[in-house]
Coordinates of N, CA and C in Angstrom, one line a residue:
Chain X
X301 N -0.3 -32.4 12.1 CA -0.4 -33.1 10.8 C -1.7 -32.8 10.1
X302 N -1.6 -32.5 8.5 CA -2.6 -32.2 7.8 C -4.0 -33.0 8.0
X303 N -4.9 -32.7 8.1 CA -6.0 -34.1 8.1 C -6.2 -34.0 6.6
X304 N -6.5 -35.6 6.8 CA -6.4 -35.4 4.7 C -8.1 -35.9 4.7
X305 N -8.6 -34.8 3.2 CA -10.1 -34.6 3.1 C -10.2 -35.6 1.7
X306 N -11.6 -36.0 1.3 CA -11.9 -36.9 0.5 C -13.3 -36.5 0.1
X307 N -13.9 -36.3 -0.8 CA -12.9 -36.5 -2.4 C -12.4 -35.3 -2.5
X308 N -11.2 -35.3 -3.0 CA -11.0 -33.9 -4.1 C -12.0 -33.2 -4.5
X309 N -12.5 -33.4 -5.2 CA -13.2 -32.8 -5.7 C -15.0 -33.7 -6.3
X310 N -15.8 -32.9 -6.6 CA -17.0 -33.5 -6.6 C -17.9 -32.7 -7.4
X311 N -18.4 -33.6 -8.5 CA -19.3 -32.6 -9.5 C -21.2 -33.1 -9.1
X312 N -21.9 -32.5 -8.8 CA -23.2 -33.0 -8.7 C -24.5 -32.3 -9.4
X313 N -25.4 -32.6 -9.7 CA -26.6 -32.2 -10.8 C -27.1 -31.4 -9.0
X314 N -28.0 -30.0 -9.4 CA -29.2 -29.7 -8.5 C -30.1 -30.8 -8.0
X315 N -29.8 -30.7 -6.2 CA -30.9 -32.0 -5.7 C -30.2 -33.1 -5.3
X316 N -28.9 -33.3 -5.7 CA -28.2 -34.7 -5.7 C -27.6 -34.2 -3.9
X317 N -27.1 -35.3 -3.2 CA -26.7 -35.4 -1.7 C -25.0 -35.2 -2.3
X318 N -24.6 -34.7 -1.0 CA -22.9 -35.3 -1.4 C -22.6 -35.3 0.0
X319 N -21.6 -36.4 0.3 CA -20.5 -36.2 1.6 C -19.2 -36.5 1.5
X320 N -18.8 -35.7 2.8 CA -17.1 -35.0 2.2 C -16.8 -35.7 3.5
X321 N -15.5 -35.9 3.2 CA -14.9 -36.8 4.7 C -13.8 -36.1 4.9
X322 N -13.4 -36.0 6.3 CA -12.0 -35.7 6.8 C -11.4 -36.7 8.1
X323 N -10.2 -36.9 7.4 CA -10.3 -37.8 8.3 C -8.7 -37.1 9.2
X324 N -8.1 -38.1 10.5 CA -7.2 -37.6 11.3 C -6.3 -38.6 12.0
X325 N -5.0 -38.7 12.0 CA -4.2 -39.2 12.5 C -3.8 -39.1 14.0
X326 N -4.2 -37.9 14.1 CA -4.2 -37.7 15.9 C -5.3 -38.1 16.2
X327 N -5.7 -37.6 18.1 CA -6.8 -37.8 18.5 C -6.8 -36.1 18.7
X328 N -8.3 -35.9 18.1 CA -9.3 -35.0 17.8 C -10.0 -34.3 19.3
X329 N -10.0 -32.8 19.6 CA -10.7 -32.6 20.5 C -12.1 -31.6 19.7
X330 N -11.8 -31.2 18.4 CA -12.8 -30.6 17.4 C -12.5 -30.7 16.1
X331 N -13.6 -30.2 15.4 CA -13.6 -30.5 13.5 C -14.6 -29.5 13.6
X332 N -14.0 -28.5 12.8 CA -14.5 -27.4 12.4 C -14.7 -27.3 10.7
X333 N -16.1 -26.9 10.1 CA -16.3 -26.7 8.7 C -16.4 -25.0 8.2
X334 N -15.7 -25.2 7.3 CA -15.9 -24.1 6.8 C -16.2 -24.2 5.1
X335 N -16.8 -23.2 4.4 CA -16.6 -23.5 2.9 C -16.4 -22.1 2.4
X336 N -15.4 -22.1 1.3 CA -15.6 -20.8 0.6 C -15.5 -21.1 -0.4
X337 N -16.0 -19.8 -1.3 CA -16.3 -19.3 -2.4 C -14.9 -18.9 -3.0
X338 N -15.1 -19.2 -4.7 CA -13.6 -18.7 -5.5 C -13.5 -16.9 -5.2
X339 N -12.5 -17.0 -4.6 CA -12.0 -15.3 -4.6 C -12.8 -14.4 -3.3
X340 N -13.2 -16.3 -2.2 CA -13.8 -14.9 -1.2 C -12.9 -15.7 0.3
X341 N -13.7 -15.3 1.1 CA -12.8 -15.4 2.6 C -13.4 -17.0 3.1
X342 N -13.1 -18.0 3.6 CA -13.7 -19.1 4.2 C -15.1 -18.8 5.2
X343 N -15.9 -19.3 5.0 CA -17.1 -18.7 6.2 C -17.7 -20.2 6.9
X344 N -17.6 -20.0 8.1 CA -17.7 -20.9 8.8 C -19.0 -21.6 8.9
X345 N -18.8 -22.7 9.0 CA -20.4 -23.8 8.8 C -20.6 -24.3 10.0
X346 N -19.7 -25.3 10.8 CA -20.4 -25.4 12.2 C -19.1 -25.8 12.6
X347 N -19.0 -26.4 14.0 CA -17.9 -26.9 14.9 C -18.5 -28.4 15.6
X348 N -17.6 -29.2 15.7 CA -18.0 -30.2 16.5 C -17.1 -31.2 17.5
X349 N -17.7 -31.0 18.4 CA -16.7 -31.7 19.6 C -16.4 -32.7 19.7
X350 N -15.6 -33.4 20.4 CA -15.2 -34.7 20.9 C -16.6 -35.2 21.8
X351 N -17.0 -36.4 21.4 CA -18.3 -36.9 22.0 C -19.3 -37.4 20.7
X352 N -18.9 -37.3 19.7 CA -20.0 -38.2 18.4 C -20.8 -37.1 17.7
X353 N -20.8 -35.7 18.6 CA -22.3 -35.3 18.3 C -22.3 -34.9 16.9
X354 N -23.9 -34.7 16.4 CA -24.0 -34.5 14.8 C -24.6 -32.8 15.2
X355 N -24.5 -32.4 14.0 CA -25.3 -30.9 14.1 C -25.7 -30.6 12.7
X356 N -26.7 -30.2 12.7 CA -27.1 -29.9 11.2 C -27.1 -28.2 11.3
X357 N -27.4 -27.9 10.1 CA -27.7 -26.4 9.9 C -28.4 -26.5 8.1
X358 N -29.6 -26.0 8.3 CA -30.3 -26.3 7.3 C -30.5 -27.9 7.0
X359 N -30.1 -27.8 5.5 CA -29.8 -29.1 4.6 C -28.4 -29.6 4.5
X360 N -27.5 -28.9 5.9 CA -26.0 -29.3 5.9 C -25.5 -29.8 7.3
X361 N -25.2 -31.1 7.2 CA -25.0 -31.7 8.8 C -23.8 -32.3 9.0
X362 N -23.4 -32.5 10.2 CA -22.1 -33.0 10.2 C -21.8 -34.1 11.5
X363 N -21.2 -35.0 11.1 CA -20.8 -35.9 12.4 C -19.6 -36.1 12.4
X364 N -19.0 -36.4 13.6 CA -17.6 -36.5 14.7 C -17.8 -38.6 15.0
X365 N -16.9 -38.6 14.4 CA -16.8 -40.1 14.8 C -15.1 -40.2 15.9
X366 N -15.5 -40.0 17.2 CA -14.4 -39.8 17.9 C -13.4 -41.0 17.9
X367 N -13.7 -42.2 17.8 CA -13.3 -43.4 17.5 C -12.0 -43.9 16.2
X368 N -13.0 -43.2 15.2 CA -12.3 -43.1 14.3 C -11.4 -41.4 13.8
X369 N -11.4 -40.8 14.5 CA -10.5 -39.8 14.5 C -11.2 -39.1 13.1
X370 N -13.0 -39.1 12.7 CA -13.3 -38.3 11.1 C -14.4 -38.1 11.8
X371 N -14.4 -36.8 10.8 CA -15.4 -36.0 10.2 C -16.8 -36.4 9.3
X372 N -17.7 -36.2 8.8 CA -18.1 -36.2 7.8 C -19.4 -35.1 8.0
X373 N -19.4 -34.3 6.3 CA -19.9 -33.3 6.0 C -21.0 -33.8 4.9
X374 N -22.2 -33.2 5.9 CA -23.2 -34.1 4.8 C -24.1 -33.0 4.0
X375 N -24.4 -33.0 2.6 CA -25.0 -31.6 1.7 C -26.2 -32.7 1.0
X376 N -27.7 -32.6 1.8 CA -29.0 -33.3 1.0 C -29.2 -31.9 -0.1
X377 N -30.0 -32.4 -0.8 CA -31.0 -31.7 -1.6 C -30.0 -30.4 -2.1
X378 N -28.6 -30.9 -2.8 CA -28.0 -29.6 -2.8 C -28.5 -28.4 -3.8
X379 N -28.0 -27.6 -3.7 CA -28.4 -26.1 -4.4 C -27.1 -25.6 -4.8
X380 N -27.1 -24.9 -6.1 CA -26.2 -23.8 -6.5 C -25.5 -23.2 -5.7
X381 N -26.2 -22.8 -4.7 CA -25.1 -22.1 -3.9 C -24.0 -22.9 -3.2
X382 N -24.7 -24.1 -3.2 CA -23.4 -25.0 -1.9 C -22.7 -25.0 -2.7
X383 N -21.8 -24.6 -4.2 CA -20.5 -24.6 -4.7 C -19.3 -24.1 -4.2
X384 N -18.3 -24.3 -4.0 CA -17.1 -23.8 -3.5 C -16.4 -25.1 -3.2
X385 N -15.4 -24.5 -2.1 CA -14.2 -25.1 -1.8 C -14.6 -25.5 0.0
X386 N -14.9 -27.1 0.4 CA -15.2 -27.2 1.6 C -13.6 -27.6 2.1
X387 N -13.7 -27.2 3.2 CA -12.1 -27.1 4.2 C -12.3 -27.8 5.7
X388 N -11.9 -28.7 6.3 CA -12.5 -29.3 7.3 C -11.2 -28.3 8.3
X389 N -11.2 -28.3 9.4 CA -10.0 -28.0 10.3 C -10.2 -28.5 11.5
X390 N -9.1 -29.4 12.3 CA -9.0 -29.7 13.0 C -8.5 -29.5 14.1
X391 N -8.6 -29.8 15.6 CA -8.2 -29.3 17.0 C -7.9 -30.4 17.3
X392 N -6.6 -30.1 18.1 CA -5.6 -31.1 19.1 C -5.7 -30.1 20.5
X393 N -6.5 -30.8 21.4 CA -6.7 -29.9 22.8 C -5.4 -30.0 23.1
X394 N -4.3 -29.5 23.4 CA -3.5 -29.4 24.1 C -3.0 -28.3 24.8
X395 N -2.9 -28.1 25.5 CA -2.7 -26.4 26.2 C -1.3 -25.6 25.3
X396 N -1.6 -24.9 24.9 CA -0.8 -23.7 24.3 C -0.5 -24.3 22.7
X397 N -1.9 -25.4 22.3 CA -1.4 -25.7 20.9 C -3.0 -26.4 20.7
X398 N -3.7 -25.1 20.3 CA -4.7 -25.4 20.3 C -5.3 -24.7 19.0
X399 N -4.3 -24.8 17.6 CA -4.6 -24.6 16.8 C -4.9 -25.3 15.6
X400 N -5.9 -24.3 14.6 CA -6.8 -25.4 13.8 C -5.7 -25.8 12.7
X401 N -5.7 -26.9 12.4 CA -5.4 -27.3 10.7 C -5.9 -28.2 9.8
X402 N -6.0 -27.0 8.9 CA -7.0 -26.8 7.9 C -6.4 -28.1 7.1
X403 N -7.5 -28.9 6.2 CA -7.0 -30.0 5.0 C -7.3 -29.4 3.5
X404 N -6.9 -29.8 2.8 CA -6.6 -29.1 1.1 C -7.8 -29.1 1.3
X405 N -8.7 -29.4 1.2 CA -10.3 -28.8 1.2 C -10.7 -29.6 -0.6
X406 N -11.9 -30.0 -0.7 CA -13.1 -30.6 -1.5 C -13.8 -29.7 -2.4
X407 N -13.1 -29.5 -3.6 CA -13.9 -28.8 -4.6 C -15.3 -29.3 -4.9
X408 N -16.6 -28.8 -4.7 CA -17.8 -29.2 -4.8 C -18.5 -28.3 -6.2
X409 N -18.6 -28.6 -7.0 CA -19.4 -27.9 -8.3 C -20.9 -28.4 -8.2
X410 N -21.8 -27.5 -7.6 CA -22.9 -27.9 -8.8 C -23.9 -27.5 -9.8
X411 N -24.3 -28.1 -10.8 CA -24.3 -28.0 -11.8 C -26.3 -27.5 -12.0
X412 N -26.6 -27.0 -12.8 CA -28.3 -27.2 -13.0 C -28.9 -28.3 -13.4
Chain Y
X42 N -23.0 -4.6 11.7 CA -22.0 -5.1 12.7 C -20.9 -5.1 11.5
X43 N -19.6 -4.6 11.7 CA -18.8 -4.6 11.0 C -18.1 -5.7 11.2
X44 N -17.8 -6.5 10.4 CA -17.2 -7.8 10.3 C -15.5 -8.1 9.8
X45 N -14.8 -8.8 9.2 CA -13.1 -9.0 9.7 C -13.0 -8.1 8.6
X46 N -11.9 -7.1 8.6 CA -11.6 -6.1 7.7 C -10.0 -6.1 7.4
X47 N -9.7 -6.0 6.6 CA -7.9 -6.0 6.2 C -7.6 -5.3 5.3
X48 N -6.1 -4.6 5.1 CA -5.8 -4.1 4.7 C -4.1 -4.1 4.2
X49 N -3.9 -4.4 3.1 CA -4.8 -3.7 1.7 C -4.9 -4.9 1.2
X50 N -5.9 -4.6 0.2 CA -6.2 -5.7 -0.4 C -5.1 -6.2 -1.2
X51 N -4.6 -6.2 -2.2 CA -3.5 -6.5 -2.9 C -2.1 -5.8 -2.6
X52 N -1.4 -6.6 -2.9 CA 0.4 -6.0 -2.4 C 1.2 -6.4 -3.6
X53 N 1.9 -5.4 -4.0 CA 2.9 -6.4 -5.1 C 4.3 -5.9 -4.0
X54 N 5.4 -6.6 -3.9 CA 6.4 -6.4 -3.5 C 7.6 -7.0 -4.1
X55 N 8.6 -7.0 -3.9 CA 10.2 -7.0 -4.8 C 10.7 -8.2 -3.6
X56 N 11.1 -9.4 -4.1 CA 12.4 -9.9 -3.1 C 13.0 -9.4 -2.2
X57 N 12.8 -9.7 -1.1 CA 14.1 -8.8 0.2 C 13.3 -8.1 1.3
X58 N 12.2 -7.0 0.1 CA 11.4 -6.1 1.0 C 10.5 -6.8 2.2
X59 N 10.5 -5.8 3.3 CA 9.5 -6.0 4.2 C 8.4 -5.7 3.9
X60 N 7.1 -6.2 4.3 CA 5.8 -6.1 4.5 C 5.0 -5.9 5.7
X61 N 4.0 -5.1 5.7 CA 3.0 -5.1 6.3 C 1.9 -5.3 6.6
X62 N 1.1 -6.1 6.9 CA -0.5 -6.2 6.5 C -1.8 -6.0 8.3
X63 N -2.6 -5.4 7.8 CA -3.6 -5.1 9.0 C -4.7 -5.7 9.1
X64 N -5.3 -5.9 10.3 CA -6.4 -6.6 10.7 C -7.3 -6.2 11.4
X65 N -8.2 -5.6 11.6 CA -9.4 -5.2 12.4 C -10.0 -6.6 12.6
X66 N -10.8 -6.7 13.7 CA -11.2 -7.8 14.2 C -13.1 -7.9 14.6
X67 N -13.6 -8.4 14.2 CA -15.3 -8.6 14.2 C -15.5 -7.5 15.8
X68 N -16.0 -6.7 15.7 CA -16.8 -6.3 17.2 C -17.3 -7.5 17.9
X69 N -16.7 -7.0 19.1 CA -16.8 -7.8 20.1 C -15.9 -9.2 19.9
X70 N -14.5 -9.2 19.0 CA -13.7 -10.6 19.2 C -12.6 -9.9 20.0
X71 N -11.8 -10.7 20.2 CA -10.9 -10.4 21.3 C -9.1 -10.8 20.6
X72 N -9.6 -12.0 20.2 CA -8.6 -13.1 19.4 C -8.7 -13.2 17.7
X73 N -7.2 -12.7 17.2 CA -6.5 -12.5 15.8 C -5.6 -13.7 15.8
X74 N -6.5 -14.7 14.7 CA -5.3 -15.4 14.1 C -4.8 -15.3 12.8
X75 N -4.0 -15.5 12.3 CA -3.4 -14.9 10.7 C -3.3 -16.5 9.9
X76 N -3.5 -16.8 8.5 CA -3.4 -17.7 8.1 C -2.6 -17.6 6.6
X77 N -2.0 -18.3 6.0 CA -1.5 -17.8 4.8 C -2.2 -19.2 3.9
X78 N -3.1 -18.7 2.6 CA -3.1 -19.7 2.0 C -2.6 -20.0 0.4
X79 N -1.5 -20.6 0.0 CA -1.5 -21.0 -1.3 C -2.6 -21.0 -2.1
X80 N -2.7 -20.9 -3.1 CA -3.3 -21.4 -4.5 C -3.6 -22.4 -4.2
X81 N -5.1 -22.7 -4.3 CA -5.3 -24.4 -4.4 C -5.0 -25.2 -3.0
X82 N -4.7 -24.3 -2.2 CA -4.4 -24.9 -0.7 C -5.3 -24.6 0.5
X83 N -5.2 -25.4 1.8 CA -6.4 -25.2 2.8 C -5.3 -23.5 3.2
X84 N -6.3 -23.2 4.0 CA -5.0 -22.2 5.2 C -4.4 -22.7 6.0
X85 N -3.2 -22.0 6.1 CA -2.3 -22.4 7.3 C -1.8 -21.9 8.1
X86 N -1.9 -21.9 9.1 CA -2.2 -21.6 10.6 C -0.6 -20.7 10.9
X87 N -0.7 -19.1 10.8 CA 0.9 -18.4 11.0 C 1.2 -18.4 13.0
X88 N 0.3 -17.8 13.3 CA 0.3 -17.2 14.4 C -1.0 -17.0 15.5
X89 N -1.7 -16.8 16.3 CA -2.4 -16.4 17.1 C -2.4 -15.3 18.4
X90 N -3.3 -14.2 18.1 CA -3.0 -12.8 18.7 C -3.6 -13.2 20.2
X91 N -3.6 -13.1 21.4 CA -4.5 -12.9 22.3 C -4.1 -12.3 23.9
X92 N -4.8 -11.2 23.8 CA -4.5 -10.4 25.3 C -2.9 -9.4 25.0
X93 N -2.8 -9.3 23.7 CA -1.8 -8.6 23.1 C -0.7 -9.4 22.9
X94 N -0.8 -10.7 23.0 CA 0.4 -11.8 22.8 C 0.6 -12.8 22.3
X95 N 1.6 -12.9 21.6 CA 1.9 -14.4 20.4 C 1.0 -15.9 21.8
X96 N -0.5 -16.2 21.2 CA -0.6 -17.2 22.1 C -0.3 -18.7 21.6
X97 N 0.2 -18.6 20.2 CA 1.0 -20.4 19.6 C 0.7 -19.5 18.4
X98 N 1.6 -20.5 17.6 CA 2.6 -20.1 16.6 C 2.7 -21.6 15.7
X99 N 2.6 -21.3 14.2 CA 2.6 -22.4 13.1 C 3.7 -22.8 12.6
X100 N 4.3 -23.4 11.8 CA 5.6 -23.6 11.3 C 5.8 -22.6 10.4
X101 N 6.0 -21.4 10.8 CA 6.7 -20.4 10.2 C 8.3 -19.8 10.5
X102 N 8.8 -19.5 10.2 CA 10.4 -18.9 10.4 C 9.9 -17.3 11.1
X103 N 11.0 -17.1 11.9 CA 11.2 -15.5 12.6 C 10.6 -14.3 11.5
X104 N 10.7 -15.3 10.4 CA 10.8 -13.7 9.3 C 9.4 -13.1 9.3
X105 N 8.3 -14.5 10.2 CA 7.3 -13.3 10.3 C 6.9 -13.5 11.9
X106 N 6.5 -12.0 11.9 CA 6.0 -11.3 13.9 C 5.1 -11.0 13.2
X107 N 4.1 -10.4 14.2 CA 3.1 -10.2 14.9 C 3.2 -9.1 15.5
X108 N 1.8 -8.8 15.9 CA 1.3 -7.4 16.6 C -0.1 -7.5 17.2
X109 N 0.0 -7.5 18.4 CA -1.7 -7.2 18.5 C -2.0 -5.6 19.7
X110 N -2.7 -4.9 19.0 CA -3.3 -3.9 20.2 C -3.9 -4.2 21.0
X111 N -4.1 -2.4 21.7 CA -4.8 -2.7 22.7 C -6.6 -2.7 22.2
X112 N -6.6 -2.2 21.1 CA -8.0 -2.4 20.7 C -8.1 -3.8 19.8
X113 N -7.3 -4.8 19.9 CA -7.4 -5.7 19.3 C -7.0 -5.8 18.4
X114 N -7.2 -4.7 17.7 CA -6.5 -5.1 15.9 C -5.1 -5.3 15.3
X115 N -4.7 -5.9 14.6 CA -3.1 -6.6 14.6 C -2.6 -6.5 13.2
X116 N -1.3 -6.3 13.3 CA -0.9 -6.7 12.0 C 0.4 -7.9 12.0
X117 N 0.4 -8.1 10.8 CA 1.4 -9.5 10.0 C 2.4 -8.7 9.5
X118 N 3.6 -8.7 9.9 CA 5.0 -8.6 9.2 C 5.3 -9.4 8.7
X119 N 5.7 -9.6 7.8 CA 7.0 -9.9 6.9 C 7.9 -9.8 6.5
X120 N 9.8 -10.3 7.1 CA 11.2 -9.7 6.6 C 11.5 -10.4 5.8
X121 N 12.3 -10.0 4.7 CA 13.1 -10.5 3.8 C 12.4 -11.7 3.1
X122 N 11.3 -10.9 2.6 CA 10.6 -11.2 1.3 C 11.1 -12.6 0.6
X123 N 10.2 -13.6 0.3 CA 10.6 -14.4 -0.9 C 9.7 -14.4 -1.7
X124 N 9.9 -15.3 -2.5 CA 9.3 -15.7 -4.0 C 7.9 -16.7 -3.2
X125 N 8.4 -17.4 -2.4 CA 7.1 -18.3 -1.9 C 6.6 -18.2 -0.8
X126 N 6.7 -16.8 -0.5 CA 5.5 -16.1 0.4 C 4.3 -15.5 -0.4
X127 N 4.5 -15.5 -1.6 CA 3.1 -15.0 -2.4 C 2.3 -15.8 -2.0
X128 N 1.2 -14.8 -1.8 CA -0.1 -16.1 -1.1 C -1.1 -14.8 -0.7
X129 N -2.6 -15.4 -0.3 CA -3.0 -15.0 0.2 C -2.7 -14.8 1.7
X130 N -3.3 -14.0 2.6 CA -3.0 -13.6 4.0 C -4.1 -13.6 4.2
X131 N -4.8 -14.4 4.9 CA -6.2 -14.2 6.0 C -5.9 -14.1 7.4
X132 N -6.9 -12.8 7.9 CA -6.8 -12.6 9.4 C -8.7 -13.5 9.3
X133 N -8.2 -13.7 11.0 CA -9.5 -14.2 10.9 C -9.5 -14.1 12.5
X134 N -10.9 -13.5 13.3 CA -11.1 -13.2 14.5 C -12.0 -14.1 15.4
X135 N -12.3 -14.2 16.3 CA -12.8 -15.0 17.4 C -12.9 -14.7 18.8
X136 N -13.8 -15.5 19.6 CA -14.4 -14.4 21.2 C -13.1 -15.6 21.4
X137 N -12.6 -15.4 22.3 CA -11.7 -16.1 22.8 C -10.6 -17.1 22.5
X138 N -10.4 -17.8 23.0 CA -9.2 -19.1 22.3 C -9.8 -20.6 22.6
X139 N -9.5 -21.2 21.5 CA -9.8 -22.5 21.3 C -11.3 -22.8 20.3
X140 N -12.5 -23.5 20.7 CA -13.3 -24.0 19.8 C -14.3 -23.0 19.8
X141 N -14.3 -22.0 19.3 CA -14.5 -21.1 18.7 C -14.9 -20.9 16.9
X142 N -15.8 -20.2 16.5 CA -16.0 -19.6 15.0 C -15.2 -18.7 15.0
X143 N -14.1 -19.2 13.7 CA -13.7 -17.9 13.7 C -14.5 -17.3 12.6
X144 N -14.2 -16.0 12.4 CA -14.3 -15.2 11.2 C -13.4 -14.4 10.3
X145 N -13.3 -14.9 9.1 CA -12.5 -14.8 8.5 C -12.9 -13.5 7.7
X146 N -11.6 -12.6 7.6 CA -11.7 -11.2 6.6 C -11.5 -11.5 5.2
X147 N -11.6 -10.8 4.6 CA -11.2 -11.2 3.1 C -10.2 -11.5 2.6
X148 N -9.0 -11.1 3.5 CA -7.6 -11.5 3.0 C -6.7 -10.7 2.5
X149 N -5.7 -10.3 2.3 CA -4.7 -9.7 1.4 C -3.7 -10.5 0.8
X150 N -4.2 -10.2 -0.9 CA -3.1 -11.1 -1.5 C -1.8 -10.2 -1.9
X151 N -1.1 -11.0 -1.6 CA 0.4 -10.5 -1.6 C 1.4 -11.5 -2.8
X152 N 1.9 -10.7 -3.6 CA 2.6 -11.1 -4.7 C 3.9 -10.5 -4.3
X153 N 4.9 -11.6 -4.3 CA 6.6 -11.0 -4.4 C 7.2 -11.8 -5.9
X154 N 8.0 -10.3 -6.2 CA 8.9 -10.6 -7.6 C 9.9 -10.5 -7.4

């Protein structure tokens, strides 16, 4: 089942925070970020396991709420470039069905 | 390092016809998954290549197979063309199976009329 992501979409000024949620109806063995660009290929941001853990990369971090079966995608101090399309994907460990699915993904604009 | 490569980039195709699309895979991945995505949509998960074999499979119909070599690289079939298979096609590669980065190629958009 799709995980469904929050907000649609999101307009923010340079410098402003945003967080993107994904959330999940099953139980989660991973939540994988990706974001892309209009007209380019998804590029991967980070992965995160079952166990809570957070991971940052840069000014972009992410936490696993195993509990609650979500995600969240956190963008401080954003920049120009963080614009695109964020895509969460999720993992159901099951042996021979251990594939991601992806949620309509969070249009992120921002603006100068 | 040469990174996910596909081919061709654009396809126009006619109702009915078959398709073919290719996938080279990041040096050093091992594992081809193919994804198709709508307009405005996340990807969705067709197929997964590994050790030369369908290793799970998305809610797609027969009308599309798979391929994987022995050097890893794979292609996406498609029989008997529709109208709502226009979409992009992303291959996207990985060291292994399961929680893994993948890497995604650029895609091949494919248009049927």
């Amino acid at each position: 089942q799709q995980p469904v992501q929050s907000p649609q979409a999101v307009i923010l000024r340079e410098g402003e925070d945003a967080v993107i949620n994904c959330s999940s109806s099953k139980a989660l063995y991973s939540v994988h970020w990706y974001r892309q660009k209009h007209g380019e290929a998804p590029v991967f941001l980070m992965i995160l396991l079952k166990g809570g853990e957070q991971k940052g990369h840069e000014k972009i971090s992410a936490s696993f709420n195993e509990k609650k079966q979500q995600s969240s995608l956190y963008l401080t101090a954003s920049q120009l470039s963080y614009s695109g399309t964020y895509f969460c994907g999720t993992e159901i460990r099951v042996f021979g069905n251990e594939k991601l699915t992806f949620g309509t993904g969070t249009r992120l604009t921002i603006i100068p | 390092d040469a990174g996910v490569t596909q081919s061709p980039t654009h396809l126009i195709k006619t109702r009915g016809q078959q398709v073919t699309l290719r996938c080279s895979p990041k040096s050093g991945h091992d594992t081809v998954s193919w994804y198709q995505q709508a307009l405005g949509q996340g990807p969705q998960f067709i197929f997964q290549y590994y050790e030369e074999e369908e290793r799970q499979r998305g809610n797609f119909p027969d009308r599309f197979s798979g391929h994987q070599f022995p050097n890893y690289s794979s292609e996406l079939n498609v029989n008997a063309l529709l109208l709502g298979d226009s979409a992009l096609y992303l291959c996207a590669s990985s060291w292994g199976v399961g929680s893994y980065e993948q890497y995604f190629g650029p895609g091949t958009r494919l248009t049927v009329t």
